[in-house]
PDB file of C-alpha atoms in Angstrom:
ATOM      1  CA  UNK C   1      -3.643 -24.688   0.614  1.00 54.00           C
ATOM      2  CA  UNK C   2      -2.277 -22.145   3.273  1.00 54.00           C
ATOM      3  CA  UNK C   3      -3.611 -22.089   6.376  1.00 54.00           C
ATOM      4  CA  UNK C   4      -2.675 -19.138   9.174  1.00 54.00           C
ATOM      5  CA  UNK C   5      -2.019 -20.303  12.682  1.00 51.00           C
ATOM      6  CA  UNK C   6      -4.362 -19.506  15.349  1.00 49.00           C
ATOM      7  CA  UNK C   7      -2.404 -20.119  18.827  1.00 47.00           C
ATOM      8  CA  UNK C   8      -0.416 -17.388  20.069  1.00 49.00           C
ATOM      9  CA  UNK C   9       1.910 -17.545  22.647  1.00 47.00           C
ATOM     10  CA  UNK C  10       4.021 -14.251  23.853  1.00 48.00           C
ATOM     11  CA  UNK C  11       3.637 -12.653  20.739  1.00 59.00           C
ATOM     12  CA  UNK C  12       4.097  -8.467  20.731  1.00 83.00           C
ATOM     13  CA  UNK C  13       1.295  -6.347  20.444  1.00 93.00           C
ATOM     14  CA  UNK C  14       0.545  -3.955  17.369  1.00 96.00           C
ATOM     15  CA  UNK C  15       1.784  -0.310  18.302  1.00 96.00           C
ATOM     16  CA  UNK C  16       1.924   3.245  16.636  1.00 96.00           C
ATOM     17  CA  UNK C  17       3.522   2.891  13.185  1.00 95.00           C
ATOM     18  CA  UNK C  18       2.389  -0.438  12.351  1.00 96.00           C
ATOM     19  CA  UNK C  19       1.156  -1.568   8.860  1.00 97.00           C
ATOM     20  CA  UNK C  20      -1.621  -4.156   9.524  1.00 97.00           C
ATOM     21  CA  UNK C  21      -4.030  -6.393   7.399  1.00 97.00           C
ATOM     22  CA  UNK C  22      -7.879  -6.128   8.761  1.00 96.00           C
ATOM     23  CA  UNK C  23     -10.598  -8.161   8.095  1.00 95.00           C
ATOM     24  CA  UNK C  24     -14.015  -8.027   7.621  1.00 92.00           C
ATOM     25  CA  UNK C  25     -15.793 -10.558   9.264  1.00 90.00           C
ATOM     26  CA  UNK C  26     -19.108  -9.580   7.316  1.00 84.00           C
ATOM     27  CA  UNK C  27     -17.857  -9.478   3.674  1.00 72.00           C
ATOM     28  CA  UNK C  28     -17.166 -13.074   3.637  1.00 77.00           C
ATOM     29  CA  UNK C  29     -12.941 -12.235   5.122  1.00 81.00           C
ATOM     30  CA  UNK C  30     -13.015  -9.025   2.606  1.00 90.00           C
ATOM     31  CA  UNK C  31      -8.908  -7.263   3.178  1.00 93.00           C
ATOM     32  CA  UNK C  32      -7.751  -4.074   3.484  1.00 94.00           C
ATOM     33  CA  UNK C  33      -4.344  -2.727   4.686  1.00 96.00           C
ATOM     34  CA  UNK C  34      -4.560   0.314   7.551  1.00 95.00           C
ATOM     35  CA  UNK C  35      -1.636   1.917   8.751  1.00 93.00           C
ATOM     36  CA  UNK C  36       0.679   3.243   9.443  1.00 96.00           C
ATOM     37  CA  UNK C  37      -1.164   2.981  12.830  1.00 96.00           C
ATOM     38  CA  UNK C  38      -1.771   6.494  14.148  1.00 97.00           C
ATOM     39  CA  UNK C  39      -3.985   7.336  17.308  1.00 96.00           C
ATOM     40  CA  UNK C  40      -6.753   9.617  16.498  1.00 96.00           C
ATOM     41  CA  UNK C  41      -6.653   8.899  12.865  1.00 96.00           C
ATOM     42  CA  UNK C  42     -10.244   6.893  11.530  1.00 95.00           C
ATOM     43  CA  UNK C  43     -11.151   4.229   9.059  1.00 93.00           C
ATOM     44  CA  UNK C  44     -14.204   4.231   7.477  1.00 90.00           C
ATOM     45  CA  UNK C  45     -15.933   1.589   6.256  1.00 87.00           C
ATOM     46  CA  UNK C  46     -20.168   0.293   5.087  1.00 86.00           C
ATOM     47  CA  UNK C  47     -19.855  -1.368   9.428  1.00 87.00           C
ATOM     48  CA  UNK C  48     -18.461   2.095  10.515  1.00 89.00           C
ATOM     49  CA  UNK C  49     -15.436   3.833  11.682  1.00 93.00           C
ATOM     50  CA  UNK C  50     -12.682   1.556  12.794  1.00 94.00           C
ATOM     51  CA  UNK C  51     -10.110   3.783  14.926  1.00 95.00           C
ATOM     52  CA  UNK C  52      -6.404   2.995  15.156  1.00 97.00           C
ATOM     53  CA  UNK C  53      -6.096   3.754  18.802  1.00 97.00           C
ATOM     54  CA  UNK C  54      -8.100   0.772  19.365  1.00 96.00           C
ATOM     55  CA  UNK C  55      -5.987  -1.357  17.099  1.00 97.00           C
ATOM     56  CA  UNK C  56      -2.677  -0.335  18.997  1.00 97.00           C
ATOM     57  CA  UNK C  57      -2.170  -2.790  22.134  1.00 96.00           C
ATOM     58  CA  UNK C  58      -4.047  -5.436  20.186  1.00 96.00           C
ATOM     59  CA  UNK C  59      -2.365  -9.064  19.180  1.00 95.00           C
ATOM     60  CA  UNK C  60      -2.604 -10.949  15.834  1.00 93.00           C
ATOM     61  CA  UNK C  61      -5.923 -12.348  15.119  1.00 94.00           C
ATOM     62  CA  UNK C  62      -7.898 -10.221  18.071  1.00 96.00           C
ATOM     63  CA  UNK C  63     -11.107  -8.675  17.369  1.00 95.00           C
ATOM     64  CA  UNK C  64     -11.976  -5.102  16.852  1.00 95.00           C
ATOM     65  CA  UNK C  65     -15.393  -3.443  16.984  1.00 92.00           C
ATOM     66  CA  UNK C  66     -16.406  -0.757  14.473  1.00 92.00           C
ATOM     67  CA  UNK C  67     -17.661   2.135  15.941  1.00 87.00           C
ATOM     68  CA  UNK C  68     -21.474   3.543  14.402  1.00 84.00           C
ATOM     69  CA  UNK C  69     -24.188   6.661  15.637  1.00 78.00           C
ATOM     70  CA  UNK C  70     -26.004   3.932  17.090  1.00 73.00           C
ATOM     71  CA  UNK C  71     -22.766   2.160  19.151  1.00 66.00           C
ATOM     72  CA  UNK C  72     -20.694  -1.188  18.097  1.00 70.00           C
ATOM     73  CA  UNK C  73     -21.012  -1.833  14.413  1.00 76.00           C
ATOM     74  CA  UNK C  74     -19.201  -4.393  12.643  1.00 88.00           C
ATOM     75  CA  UNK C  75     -16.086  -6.508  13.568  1.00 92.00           C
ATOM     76  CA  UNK C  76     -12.663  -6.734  11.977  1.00 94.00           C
ATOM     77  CA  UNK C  77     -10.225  -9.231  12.403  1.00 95.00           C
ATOM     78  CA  UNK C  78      -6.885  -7.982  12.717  1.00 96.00           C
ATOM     79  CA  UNK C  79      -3.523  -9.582  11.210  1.00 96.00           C
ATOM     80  CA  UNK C  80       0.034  -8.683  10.458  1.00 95.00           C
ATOM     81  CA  UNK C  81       0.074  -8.924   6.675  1.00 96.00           C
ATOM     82  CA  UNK C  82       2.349 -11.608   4.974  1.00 96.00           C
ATOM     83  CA  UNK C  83       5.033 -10.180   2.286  1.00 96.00           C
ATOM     84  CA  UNK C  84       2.239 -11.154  -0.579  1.00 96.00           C
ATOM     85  CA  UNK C  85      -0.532  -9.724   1.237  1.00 96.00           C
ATOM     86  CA  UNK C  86       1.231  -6.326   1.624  1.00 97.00           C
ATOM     87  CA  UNK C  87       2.342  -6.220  -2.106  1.00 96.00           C
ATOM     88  CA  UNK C  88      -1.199  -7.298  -3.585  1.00 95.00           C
ATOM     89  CA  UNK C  89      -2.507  -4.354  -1.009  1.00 95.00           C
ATOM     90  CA  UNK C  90      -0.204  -1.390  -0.588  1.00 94.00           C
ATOM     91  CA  UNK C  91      -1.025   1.824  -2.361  1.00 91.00           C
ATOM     92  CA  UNK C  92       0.622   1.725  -6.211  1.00 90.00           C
ATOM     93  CA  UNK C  93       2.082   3.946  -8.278  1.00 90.00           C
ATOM     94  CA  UNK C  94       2.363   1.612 -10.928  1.00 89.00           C
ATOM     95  CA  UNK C  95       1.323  -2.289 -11.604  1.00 87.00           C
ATOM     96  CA  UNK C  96       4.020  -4.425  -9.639  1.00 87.00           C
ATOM     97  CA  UNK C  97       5.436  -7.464  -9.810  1.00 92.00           C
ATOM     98  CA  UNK C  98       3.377  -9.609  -8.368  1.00 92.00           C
ATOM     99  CA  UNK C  99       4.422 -12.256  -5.891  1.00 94.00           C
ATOM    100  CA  UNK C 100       3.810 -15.278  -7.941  1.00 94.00           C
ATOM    101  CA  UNK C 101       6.180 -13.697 -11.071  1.00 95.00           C
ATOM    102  CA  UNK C 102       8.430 -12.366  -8.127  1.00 97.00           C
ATOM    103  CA  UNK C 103       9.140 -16.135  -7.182  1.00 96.00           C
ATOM    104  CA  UNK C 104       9.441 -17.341 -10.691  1.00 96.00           C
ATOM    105  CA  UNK C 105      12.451 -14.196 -11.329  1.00 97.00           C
ATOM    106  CA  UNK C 106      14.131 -15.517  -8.054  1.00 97.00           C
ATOM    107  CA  UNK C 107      14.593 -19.113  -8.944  1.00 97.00           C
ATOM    108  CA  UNK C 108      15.510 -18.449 -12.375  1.00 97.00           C
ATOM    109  CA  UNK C 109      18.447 -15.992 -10.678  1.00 97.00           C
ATOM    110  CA  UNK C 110      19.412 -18.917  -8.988  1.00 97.00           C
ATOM    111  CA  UNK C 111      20.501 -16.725  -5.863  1.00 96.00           C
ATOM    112  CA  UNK C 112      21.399 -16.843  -2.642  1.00 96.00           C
ATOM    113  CA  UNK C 113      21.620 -14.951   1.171  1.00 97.00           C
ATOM    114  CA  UNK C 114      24.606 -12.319   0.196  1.00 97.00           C
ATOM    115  CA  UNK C 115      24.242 -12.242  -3.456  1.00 98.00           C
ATOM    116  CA  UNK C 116      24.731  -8.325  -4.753  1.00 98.00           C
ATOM    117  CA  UNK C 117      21.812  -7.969  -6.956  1.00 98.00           C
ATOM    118  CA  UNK C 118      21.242  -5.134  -9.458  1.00 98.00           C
ATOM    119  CA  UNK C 119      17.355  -4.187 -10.311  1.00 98.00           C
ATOM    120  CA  UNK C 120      16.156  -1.759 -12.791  1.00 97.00           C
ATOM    121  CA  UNK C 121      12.837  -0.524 -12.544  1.00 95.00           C
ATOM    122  CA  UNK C 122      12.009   0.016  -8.975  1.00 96.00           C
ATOM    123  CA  UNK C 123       8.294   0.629  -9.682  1.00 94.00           C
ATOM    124  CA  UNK C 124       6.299  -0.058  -6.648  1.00 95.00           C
ATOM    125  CA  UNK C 125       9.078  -2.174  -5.230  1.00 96.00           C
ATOM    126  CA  UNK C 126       7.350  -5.390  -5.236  1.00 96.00           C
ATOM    127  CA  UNK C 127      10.425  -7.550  -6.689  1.00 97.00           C
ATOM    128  CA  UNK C 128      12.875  -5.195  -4.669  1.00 98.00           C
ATOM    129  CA  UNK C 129      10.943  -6.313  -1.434  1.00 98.00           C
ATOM    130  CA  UNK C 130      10.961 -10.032  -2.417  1.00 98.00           C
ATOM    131  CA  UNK C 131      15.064 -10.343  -3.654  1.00 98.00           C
ATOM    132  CA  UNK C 132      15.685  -8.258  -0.411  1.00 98.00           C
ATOM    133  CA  UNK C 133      13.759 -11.406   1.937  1.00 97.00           C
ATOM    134  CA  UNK C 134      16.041 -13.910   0.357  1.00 97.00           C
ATOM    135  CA  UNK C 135      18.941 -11.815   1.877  1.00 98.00           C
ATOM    136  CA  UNK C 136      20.580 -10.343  -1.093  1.00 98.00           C
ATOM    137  CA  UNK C 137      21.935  -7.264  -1.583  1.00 98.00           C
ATOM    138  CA  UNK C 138      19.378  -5.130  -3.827  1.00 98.00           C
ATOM    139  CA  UNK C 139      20.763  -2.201  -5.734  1.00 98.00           C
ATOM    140  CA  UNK C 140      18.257  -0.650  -6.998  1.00 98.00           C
ATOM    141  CA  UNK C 141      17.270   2.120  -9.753  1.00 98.00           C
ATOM    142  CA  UNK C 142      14.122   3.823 -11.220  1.00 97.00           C
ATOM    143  CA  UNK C 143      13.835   6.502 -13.540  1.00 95.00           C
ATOM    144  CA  UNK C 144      11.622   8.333 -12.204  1.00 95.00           C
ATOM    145  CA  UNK C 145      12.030  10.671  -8.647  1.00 96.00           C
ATOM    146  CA  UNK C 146       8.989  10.325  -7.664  1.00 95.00           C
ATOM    147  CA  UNK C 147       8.290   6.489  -7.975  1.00 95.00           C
ATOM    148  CA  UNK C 148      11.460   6.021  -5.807  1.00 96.00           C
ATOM    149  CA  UNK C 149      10.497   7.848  -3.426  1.00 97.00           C
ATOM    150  CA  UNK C 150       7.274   6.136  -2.992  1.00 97.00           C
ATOM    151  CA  UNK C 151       9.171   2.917  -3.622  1.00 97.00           C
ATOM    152  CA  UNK C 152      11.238   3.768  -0.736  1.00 97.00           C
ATOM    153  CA  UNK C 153       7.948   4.635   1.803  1.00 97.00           C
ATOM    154  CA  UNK C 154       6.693   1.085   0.366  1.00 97.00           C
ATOM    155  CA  UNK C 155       9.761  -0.934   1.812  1.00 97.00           C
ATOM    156  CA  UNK C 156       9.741   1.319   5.381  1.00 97.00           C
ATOM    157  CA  UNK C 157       6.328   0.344   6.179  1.00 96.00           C
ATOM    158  CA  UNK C 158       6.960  -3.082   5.545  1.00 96.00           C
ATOM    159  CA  UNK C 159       7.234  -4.182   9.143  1.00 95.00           C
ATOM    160  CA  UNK C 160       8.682  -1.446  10.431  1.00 93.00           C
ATOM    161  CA  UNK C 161      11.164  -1.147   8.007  1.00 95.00           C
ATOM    162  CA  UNK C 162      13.421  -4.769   8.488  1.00 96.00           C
ATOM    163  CA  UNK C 163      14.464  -5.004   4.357  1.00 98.00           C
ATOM    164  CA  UNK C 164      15.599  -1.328   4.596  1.00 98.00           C
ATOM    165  CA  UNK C 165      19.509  -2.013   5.235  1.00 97.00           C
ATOM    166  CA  UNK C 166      19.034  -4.526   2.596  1.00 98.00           C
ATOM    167  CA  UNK C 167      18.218  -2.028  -0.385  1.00 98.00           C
ATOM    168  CA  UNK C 168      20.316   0.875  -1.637  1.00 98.00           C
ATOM    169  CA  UNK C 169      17.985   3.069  -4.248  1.00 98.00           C
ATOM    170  CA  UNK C 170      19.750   5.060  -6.936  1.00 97.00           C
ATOM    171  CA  UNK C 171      17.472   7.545  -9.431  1.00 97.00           C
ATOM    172  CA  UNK C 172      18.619   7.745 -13.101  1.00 96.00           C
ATOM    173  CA  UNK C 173      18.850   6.026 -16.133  1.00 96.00           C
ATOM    174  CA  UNK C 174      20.996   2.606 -15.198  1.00 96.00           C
ATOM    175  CA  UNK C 175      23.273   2.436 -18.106  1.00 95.00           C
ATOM    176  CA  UNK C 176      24.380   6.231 -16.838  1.00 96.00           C
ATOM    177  CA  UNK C 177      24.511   5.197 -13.371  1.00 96.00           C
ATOM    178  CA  UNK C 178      25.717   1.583 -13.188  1.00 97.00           C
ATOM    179  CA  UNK C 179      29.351   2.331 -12.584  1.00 96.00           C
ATOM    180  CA  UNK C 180      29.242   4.756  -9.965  1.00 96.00           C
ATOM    181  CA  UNK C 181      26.890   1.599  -8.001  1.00 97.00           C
ATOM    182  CA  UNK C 182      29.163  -1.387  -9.236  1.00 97.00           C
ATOM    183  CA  UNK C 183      31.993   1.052  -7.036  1.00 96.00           C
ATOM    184  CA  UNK C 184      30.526   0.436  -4.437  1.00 94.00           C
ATOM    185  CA  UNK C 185      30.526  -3.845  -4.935  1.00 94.00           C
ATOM    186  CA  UNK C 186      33.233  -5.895  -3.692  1.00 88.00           C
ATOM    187  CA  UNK C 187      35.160  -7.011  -6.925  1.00 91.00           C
ATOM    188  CA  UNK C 188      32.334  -3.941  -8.794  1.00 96.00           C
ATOM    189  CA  UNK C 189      30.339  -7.151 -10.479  1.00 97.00           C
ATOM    190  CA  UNK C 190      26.859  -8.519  -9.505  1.00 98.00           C
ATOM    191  CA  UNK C 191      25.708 -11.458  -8.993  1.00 98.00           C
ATOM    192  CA  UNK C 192      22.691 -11.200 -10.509  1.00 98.00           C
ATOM    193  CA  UNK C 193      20.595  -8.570 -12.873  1.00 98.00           C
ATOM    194  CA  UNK C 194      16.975  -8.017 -13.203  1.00 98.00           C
ATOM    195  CA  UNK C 195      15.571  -5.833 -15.463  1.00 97.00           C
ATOM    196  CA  UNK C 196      11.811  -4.753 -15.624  1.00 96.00           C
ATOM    197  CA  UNK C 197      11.442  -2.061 -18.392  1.00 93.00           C
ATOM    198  CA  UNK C 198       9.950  -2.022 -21.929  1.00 92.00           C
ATOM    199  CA  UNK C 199      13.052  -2.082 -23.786  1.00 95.00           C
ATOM    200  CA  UNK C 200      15.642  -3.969 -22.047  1.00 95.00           C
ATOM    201  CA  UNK C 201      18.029  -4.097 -24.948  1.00 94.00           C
ATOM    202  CA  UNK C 202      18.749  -0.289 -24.773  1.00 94.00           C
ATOM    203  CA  UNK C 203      20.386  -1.175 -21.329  1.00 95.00           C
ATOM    204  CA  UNK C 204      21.897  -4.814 -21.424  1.00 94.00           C
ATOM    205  CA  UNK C 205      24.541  -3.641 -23.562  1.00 93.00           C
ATOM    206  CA  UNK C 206      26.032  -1.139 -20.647  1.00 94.00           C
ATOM    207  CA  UNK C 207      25.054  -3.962 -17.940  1.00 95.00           C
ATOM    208  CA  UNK C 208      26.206  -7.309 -19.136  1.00 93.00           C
ATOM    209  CA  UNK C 209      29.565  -6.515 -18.467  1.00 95.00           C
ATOM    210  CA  UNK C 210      29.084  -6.109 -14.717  1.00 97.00           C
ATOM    211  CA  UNK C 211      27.762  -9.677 -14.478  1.00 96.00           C
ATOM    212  CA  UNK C 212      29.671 -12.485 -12.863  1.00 96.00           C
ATOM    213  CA  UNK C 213      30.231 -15.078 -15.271  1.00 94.00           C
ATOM    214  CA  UNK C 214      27.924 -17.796 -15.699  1.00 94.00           C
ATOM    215  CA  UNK C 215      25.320 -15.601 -13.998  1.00 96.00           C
ATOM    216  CA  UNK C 216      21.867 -14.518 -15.075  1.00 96.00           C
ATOM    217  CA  UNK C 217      20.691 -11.864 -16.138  1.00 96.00           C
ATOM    218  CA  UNK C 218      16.479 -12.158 -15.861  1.00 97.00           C
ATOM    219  CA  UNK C 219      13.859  -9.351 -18.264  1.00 96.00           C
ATOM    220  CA  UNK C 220      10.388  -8.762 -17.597  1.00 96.00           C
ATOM    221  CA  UNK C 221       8.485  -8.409 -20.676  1.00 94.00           C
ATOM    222  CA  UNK C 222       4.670  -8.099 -20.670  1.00 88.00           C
ATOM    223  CA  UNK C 223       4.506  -8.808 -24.515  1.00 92.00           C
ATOM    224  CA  UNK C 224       5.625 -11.728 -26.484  1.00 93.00           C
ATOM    225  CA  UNK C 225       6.624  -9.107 -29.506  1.00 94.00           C
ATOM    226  CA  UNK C 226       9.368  -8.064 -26.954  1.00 95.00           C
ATOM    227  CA  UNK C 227      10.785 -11.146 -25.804  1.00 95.00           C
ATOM    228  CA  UNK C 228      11.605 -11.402 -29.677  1.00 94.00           C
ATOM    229  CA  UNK C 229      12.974  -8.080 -30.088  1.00 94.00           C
ATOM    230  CA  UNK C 230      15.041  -8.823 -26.802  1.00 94.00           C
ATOM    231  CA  UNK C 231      16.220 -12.344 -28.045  1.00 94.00           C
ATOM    232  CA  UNK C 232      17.438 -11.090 -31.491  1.00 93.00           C
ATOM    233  CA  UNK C 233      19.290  -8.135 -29.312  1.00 92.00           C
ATOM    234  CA  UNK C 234      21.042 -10.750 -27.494  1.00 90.00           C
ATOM    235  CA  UNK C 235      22.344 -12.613 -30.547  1.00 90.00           C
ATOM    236  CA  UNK C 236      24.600  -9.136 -30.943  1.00 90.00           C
ATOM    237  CA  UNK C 237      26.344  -9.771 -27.406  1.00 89.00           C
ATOM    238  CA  UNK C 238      28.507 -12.568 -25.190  1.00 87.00           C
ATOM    239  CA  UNK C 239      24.972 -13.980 -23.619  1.00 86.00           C
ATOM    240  CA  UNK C 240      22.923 -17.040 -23.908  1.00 87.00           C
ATOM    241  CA  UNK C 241      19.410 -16.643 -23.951  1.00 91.00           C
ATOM    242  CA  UNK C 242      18.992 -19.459 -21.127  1.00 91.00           C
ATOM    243  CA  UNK C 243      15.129 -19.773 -20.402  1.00 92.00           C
ATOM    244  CA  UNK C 244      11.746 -17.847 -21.687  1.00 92.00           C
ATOM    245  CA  UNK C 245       8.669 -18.349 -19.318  1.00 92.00           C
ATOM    246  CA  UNK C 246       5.494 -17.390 -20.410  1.00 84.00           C
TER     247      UNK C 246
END
């Protein structure tokens, strides 16, 4: 069990731009994510309008009065949201990776701070967000325009930004595009692969070869049927199918 601290001493103040984590106090601790914090823009909610101006110049864990026809409504709690919080919360595009799988792909990766990682199916940037905390490089790429540009928006409103320097995002189809990135890699091979996409086989065969040696490459599948199609793709190439986790 997790529990938050509740002393605070000289921490900052929540200001314009913020993402924050509120919570009701009636709803039995019922969170939402507001931001990015923008005076004159309004919350609503069943215990009335919460503004942001009156969430700016607050601290973690300070109280905020909802505002009703009749004066003070409700009260929200106010928090800066953990990594998992802010994943489970943020708007989606698409399901993500959630936290707890997120982990699970990270230890199997076997990585560490400086590792050049390459991820394929940005989605809602979940896993990019996570691999980027542990202080790897993330190279990332998604199909789709318009999923990496919300990707992108995802990671800059994760406090303020900080895993932005961390992640490079590339749009295209990654066995058409993974040269041009490996380029820009010192030695042009990664340390670690990550694949989340229906058919990962279609790709592998274009990607293996920018793996380090005795490195993993790690597949998301959401169906055993393709974990089998995947291992009996793998029996065609120079890999080791090293670990399946249901």
């Amino acid at each position: 069990m997790a529990y938050r601290h509740i002393i605070r001493r000289g921490f900052s103040t929540f200001k314009e731009g913020d993402v924050v984590l509120v919570r009701d106090l009636s709803r039995g601790g019922k969170t939402t994510l507001l931001g990015p914090l923008t005076p004159g823009r309004i919350h609503g909610s069943r215990i009335g309008n919460l503004h942001h101006a009156d969430i700016i110049g607050v601290s973690s864990r300070d109280r905020v009065s909802t505002q009703t026809n009749s004066g003070s409504g409700g009260q929200f709690m106010i928090h800066q949201p953990t990594l998992e919080e802010y994943v489970l919360h943020c708007t989606r595009q698409c399901t993500p990776i959630y936290p707890k799988d997120a982990s699970t792909i990270i230890s199997m990766l076997d990585i560490t701070a400086g590792d050049k990682i390459l991820e394929a199916g940005t989605g809602n940037a979940g896993l990019t967000m996570h691999l980027a905390r542990t202080g790897c490089i993330v190279h990332t790429v998604e199909r789709s325009k318009e999923r990496m540009v919300h990707a992108k928006k995802i990671v800059g409103e994760f406090r303020n930004g900080f895993l932005l320097p961390l992640v490079s995002f590339h749009v295209g189809v990654l066995s058409e595009t993974v040269d041009e990135i490996a380029q820009t890699v010192e030695s042009h091979l990664f340390d670690g692969v990550v694949l989340d996409m229906p058919m990962p086989w279609t790709q592998l065969p274009s990607v293996y070869g920018y793996l380090k040696p005795d490195r993993y490459a790690v597949c998301y599948l959401p169906s055993m049927s393709q974990v089998i199609d995947l291992v009996r793709a793998c029996q065609r190439w120079p890999l080791l199918v090293e670990d399946i986790i249901e």
